[in-house]
mmCIF file of C-alpha atoms in Angstrom:
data_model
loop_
_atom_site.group_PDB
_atom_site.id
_atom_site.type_symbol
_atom_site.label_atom_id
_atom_site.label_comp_id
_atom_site.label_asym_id
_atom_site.label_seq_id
_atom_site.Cartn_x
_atom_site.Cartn_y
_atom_site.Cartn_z
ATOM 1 C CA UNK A 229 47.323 -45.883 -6.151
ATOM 2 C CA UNK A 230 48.335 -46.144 -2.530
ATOM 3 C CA UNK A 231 48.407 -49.340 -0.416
ATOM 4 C CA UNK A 232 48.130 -50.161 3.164
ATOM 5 C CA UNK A 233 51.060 -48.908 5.826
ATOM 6 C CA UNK A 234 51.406 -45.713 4.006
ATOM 7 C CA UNK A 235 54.246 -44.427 6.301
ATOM 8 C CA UNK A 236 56.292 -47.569 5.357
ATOM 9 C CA UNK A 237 55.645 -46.453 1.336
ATOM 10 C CA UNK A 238 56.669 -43.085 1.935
ATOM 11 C CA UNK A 239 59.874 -44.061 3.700
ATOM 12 C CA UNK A 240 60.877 -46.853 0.880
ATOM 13 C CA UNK A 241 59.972 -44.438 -1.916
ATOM 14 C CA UNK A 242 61.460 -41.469 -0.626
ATOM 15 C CA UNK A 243 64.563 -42.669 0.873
ATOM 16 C CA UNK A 244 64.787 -46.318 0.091
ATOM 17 C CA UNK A 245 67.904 -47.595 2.233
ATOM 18 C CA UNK A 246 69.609 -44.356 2.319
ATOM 19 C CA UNK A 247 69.271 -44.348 -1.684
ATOM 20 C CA UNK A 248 67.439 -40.939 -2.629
ATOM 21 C CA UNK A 249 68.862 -40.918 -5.385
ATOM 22 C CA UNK A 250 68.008 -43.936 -6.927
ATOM 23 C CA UNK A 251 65.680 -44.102 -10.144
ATOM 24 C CA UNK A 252 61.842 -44.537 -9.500
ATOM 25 C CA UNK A 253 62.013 -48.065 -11.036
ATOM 26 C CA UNK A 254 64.473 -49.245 -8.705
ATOM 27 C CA UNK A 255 62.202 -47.948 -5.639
ATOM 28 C CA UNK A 256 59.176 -49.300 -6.744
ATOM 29 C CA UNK A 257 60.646 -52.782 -7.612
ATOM 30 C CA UNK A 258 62.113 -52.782 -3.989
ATOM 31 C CA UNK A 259 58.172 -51.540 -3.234
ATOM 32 C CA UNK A 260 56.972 -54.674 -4.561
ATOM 33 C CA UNK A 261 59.496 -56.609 -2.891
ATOM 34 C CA UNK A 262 58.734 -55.439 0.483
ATOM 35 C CA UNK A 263 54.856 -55.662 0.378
ATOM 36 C CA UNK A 264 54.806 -58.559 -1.846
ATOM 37 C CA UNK A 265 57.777 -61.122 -1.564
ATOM 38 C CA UNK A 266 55.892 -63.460 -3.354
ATOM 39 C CA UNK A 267 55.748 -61.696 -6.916
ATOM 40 C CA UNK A 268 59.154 -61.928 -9.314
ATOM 41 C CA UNK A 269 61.046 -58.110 -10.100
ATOM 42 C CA UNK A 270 59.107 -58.076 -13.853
ATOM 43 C CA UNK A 271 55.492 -56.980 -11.796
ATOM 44 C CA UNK A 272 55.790 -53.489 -13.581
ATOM 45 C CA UNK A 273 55.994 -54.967 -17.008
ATOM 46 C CA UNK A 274 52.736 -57.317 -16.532
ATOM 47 C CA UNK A 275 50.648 -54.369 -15.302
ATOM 48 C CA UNK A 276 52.179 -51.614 -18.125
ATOM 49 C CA UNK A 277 49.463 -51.047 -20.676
ATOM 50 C CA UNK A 278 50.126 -51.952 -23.843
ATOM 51 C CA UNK A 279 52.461 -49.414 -25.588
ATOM 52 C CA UNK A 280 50.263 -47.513 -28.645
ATOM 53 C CA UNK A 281 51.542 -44.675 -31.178
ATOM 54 C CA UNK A 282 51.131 -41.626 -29.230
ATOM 55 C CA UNK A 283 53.018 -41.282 -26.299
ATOM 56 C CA UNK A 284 52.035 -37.821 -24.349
ATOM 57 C CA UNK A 285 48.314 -38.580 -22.277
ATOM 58 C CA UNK A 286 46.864 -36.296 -19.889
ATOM 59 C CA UNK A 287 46.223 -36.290 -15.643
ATOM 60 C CA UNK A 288 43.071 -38.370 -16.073
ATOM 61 C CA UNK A 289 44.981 -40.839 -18.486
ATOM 62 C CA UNK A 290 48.041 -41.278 -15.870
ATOM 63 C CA UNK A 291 45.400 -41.622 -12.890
ATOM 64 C CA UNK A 292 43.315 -44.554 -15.385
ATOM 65 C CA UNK A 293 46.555 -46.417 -15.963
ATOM 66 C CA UNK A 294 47.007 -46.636 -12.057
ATOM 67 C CA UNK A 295 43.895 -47.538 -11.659
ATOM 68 C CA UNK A 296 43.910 -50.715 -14.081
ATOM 69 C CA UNK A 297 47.203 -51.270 -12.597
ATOM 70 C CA UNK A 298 45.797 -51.841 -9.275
ATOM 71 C CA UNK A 299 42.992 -53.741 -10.839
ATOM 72 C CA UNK A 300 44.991 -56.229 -13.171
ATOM 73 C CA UNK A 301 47.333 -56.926 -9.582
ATOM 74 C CA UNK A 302 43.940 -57.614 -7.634
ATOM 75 C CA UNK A 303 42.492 -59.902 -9.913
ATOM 76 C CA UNK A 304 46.001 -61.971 -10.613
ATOM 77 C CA UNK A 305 46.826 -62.269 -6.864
ATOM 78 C CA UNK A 306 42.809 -62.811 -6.046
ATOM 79 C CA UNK A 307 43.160 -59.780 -3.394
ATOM 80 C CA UNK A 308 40.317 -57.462 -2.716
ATOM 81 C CA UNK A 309 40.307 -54.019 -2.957
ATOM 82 C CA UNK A 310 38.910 -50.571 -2.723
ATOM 83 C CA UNK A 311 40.966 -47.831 -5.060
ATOM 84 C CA UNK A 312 40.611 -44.111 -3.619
ATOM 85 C CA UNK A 313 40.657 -41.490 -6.321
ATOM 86 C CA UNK A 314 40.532 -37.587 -6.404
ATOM 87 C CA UNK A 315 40.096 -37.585 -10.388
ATOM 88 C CA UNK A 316 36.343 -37.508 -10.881
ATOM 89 C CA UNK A 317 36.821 -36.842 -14.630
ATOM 90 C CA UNK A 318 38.395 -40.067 -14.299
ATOM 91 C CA UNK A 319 35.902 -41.631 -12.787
ATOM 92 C CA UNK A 320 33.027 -40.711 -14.991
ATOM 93 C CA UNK A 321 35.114 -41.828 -17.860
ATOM 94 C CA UNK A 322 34.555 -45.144 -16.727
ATOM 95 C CA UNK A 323 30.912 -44.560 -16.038
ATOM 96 C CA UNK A 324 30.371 -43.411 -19.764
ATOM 97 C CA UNK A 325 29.123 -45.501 -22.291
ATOM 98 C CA UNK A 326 30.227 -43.260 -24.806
ATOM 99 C CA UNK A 327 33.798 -43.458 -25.029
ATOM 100 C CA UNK A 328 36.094 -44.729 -27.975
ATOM 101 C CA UNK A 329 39.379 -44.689 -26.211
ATOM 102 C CA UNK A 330 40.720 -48.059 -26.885
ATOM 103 C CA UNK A 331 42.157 -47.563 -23.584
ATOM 104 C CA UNK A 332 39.749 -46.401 -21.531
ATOM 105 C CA UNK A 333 37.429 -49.861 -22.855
ATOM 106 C CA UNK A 334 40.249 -51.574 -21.939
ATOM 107 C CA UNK A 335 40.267 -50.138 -17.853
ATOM 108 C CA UNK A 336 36.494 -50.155 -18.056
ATOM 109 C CA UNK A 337 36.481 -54.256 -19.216
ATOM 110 C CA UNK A 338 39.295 -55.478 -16.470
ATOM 111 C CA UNK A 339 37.270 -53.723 -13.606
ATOM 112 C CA UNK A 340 34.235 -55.314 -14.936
ATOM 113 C CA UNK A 341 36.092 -58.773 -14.843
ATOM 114 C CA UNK A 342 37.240 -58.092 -11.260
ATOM 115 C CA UNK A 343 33.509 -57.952 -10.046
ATOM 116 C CA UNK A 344 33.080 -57.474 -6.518
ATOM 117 C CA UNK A 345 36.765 -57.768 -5.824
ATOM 118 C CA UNK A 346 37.849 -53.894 -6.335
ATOM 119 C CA UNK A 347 35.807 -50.861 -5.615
ATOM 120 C CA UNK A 348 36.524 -47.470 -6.615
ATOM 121 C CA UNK A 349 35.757 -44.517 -4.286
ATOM 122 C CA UNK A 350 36.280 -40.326 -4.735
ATOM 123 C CA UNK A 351 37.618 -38.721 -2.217
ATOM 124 C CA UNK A 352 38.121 -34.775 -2.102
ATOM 125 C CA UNK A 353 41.172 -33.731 -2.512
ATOM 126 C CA UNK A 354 42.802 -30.989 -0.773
ATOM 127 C CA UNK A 355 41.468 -31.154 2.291
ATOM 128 C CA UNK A 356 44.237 -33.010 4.391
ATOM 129 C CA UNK A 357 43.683 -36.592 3.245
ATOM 130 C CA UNK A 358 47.707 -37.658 4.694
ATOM 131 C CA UNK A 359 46.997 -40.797 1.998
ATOM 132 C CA UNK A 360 45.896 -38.805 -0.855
ATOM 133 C CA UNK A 361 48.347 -35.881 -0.080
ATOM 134 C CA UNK A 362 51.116 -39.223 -0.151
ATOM 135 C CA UNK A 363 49.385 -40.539 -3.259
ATOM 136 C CA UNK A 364 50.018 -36.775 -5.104
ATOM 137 C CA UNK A 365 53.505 -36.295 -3.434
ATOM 138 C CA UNK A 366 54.342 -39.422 -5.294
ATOM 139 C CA UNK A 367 52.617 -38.552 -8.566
ATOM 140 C CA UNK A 368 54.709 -35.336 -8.556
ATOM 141 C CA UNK A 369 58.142 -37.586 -7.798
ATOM 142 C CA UNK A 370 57.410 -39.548 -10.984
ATOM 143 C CA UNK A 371 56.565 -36.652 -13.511
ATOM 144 C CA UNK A 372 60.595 -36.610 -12.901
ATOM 145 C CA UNK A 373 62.202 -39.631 -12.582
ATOM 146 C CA UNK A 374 58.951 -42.143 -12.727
ATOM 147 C CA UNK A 375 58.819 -45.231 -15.600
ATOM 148 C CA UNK A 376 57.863 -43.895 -18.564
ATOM 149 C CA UNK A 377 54.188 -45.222 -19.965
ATOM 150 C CA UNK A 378 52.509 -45.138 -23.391
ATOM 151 C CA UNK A 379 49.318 -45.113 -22.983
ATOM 152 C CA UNK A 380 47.387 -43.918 -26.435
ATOM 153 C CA UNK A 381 46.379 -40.067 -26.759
ATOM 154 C CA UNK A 382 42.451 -40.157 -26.605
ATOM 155 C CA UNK A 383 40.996 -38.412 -29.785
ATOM 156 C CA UNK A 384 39.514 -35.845 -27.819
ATOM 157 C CA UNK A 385 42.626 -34.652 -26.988
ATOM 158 C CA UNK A 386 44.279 -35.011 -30.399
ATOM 159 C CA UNK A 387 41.498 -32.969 -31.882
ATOM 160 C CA UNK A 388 41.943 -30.228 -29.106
ATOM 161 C CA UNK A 389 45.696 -30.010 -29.985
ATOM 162 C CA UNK A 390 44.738 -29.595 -33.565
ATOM 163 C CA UNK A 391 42.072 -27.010 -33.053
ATOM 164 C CA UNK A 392 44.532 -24.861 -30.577
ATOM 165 C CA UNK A 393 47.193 -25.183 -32.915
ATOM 166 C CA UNK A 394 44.776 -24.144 -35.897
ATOM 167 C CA UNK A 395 43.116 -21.623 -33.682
ATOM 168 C CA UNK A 396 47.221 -20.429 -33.095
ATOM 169 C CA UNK A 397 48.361 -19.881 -36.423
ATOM 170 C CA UNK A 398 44.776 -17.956 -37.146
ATOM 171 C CA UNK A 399 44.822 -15.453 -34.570
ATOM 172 C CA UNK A 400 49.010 -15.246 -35.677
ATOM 173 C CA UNK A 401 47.570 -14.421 -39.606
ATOM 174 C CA UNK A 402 44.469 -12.245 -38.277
ATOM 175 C CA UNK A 403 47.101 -9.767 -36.445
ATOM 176 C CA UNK A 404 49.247 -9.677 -39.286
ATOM 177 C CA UNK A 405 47.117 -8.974 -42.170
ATOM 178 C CA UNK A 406 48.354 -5.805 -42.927
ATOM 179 C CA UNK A 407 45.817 -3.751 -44.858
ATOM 180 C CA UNK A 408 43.156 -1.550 -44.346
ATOM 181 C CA UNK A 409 40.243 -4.003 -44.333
ATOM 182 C CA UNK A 410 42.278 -6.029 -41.661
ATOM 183 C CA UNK A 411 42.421 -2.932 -39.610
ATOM 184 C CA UNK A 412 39.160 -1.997 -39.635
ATOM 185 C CA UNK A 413 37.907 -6.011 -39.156
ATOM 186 C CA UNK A 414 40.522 -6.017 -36.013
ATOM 187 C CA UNK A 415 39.212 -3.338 -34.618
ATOM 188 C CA UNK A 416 35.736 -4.646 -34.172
ATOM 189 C CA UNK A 417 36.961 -8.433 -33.646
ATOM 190 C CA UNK A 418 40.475 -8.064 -32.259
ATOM 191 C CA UNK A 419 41.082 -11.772 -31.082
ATOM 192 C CA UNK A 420 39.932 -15.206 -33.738
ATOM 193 C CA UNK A 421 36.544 -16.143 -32.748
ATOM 194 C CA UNK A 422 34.536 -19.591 -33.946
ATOM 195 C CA UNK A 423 31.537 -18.636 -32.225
ATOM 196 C CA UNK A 424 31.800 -15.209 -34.254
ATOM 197 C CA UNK A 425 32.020 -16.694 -37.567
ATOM 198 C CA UNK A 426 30.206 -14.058 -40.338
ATOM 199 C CA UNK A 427 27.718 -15.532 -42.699
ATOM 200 C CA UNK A 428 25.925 -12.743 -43.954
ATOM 201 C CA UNK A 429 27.229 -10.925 -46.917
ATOM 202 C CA UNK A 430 26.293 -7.679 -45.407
ATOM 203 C CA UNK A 431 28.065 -7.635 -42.060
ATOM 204 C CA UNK A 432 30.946 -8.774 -43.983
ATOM 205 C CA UNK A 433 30.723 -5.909 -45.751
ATOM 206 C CA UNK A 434 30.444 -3.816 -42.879
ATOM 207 C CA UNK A 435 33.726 -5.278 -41.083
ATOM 208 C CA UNK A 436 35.702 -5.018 -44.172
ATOM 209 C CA UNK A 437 34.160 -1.538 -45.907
ATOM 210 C CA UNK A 438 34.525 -3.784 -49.234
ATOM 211 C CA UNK A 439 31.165 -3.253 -50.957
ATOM 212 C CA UNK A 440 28.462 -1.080 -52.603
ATOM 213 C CA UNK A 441 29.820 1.993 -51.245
ATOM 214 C CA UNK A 442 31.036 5.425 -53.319
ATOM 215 C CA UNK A 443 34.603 5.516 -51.742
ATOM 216 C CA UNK A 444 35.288 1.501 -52.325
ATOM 217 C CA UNK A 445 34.049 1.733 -55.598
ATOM 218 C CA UNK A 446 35.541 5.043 -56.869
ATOM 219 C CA UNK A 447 39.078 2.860 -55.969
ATOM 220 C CA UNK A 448 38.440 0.792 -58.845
ATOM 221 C CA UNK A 449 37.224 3.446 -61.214
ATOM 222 C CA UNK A 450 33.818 1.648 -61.095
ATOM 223 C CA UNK A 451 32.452 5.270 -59.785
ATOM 224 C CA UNK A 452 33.400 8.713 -60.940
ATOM 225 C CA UNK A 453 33.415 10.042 -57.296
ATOM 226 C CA UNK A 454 33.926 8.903 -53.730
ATOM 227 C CA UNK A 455 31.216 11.095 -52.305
ATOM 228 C CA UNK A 456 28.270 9.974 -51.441
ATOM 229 C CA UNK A 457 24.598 11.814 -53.390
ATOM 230 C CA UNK A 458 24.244 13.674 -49.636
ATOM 231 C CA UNK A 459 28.074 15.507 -50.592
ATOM 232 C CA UNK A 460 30.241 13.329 -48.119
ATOM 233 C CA UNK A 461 32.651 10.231 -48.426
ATOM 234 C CA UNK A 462 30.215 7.152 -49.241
ATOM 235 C CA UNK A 463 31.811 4.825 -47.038
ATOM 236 C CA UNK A 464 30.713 2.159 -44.729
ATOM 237 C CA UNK A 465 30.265 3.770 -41.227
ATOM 238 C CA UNK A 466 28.735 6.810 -43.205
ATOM 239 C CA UNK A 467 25.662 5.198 -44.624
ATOM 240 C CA UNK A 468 25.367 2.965 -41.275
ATOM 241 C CA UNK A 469 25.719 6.127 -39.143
ATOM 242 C CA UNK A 470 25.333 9.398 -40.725
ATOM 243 C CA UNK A 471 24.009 9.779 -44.167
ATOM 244 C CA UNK A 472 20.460 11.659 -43.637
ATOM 245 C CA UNK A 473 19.523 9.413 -46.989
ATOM 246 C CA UNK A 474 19.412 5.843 -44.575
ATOM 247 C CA UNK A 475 18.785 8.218 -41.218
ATOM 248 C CA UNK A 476 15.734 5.821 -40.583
ATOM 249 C CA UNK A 477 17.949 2.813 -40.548
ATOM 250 C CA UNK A 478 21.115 4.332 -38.357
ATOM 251 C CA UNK A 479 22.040 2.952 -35.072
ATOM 252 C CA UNK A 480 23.912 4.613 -32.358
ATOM 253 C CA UNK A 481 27.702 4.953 -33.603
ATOM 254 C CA UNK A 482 29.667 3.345 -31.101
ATOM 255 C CA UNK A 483 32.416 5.170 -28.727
ATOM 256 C CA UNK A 484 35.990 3.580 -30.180
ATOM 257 C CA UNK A 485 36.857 1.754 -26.524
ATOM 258 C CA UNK A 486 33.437 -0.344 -27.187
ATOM 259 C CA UNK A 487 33.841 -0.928 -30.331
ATOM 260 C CA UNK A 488 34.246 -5.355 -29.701
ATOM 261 C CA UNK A 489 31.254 -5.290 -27.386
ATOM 262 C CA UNK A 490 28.770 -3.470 -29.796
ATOM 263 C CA UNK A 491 29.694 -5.837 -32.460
ATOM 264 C CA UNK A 492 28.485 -8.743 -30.281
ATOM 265 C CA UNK A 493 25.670 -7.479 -29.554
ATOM 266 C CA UNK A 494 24.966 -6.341 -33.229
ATOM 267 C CA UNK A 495 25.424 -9.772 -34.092
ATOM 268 C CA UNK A 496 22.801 -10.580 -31.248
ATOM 269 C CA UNK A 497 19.892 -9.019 -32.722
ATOM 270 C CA UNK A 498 17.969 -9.246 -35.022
ATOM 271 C CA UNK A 499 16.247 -5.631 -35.203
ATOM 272 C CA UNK A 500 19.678 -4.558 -36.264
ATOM 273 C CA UNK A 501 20.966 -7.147 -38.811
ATOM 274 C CA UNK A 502 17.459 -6.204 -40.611
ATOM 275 C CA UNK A 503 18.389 -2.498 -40.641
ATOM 276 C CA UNK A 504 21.722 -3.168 -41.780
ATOM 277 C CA UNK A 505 20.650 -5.271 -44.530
ATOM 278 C CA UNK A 506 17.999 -2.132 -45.457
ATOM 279 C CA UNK A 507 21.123 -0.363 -45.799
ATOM 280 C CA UNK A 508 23.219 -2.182 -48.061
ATOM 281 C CA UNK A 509 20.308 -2.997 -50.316
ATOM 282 C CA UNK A 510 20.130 0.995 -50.285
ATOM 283 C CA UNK A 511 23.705 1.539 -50.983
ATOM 284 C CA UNK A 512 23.668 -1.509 -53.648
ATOM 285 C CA UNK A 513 20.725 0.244 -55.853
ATOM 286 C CA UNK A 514 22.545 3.984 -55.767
ATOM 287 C CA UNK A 515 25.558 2.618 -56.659
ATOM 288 C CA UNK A 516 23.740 1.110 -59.671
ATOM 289 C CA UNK A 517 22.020 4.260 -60.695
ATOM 290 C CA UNK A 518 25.345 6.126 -60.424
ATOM 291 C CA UNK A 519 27.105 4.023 -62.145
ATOM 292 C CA UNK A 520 24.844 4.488 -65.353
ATOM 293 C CA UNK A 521 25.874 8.025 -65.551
#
């Protein structure tokens, strides 16, 4: 929030009689005095939103509390005036009729109330704006020494902090699950994924090699013998690539440097979910017929 004789602002703010050193409150009370004689030193504290449980909000939460700053001081000192922004996220958060920020409702209702008397305006930033470029050089000076605000986390961004924090300690267990299955699942899916999430049975056996096959089976003394009818290993990649007894089902084995990218497309289409399920139904009934002997 910037007001008129910006170069007056800067020089109070910056250097306010020869004080650069003094705290942020102690400039913007002497702010106050100098552009409005007329209001007592406790202005901050009528215009500070209420303070709520959380305490950490984001850019466009900072740039809403100036902005019902400026619109609480209009409508108590019956001024008009026109608030320049370079936050559109801010600005279509008072647009929305969706939101269920307590404090958002609360910026949304007090510019409503002011009516005709404040208007808000984007402006680009970045492009040499001297009072925007003074309204950020000031946002910067008070991320260090400005008044500290609590203004209530939205629940948007408490459920992002939950998910990245869930989403952390995942991709932390995926890497270190230690076994052979985890290899050979990190090796096609390397990094946590919720869009990759695997439903069917048979892809998860696939990614894991845990299922109807000879060699997984023979572990467990369920089989007599790893090998596969055919005379090889009966594990996963050899029924899915080279066992001449599902040839009609096989797709192209992947080179190991493409290994990630195949997978997503596998997952893609259909045609080869189908074959792969042909597969495993395959590998499910031999397994069944070995197993009687």
């Amino acid at each position: 929030m910037a007001f008129g004789k910006s170069k007056k602002v800067a020089e109070i703010l910056v250097k306010p009689n020869d004080k650069s050193d003094a705290p942020m409150r102690e400039k913007v009370e002497m702010l106050l005095e100098h552009f409005f004689p007329w209001s007592t030193s406790s202005l901050m504290e009528n215009y500070t939103p209420e303070p709520e449980h959380f305490q950490e909000y984001t850019e466009k939460e900072a740039v809403l509390a100036a902005i019902n700053f400026a619109v609480r001081w209009a409508q108590e000192n019956g001024f008009k005036i026109n608030i320049y922004t370079d936050s559109q996220s801010s600005i279509e958060a008072l647009r929305s009729t969706r939101s269920r920020s307590a404090f958002i409702i609360l910026a949304k209702k007090n510019l409503y109330l002011a009516g005709n008397s404040v208007e808000l305006t984007w402006v680009k930033a970045h492009v040499g704006d001297p009072d925007n470029e003074l309204a950020d050089h000031h946002a910067k000076l008070a991320t260090t020494d400005g008044e500290n605000m609590n203004v209530q986390t939205p629940l948007s961004c408490v459920k992002f902090k939950i998910t990245k924090n869930l989403m952390k300690d995942w991709q932390y267990n995926w890497e270190n699950y230690d076994s052979d299955s985890g290899k050979r699942s990190r090796s096609f899916m390397p990094c946590v994924n919720k869009k990759l999430l695997v439903h069917n049975k048979c892809l998860v056996y696939f990614l894991t090699g845990h299922g109807p096959f000879p060699c997984y089976l023979h572990r467990f003394k369920k089989l007599n013998s790893p090998l596969c009818p055919c005379g090889r290993p009966g594990d996963a990649d050899h029924y899915f690539f080279h066992c001449p007894l599902t040839k009609e089902h096989h797709l192209t084995e992947p080179a190991l440097n493409h290994l990630v990218e195949w997978f997503k497309n596998v997952l893609k289409n259909r045609e080869c979910i189908l074959r792969l399920e042909m597969i495993f139904r395959f590998c499910e009934e031999m397994c069944n017929r070995l197993n009687q002997y």
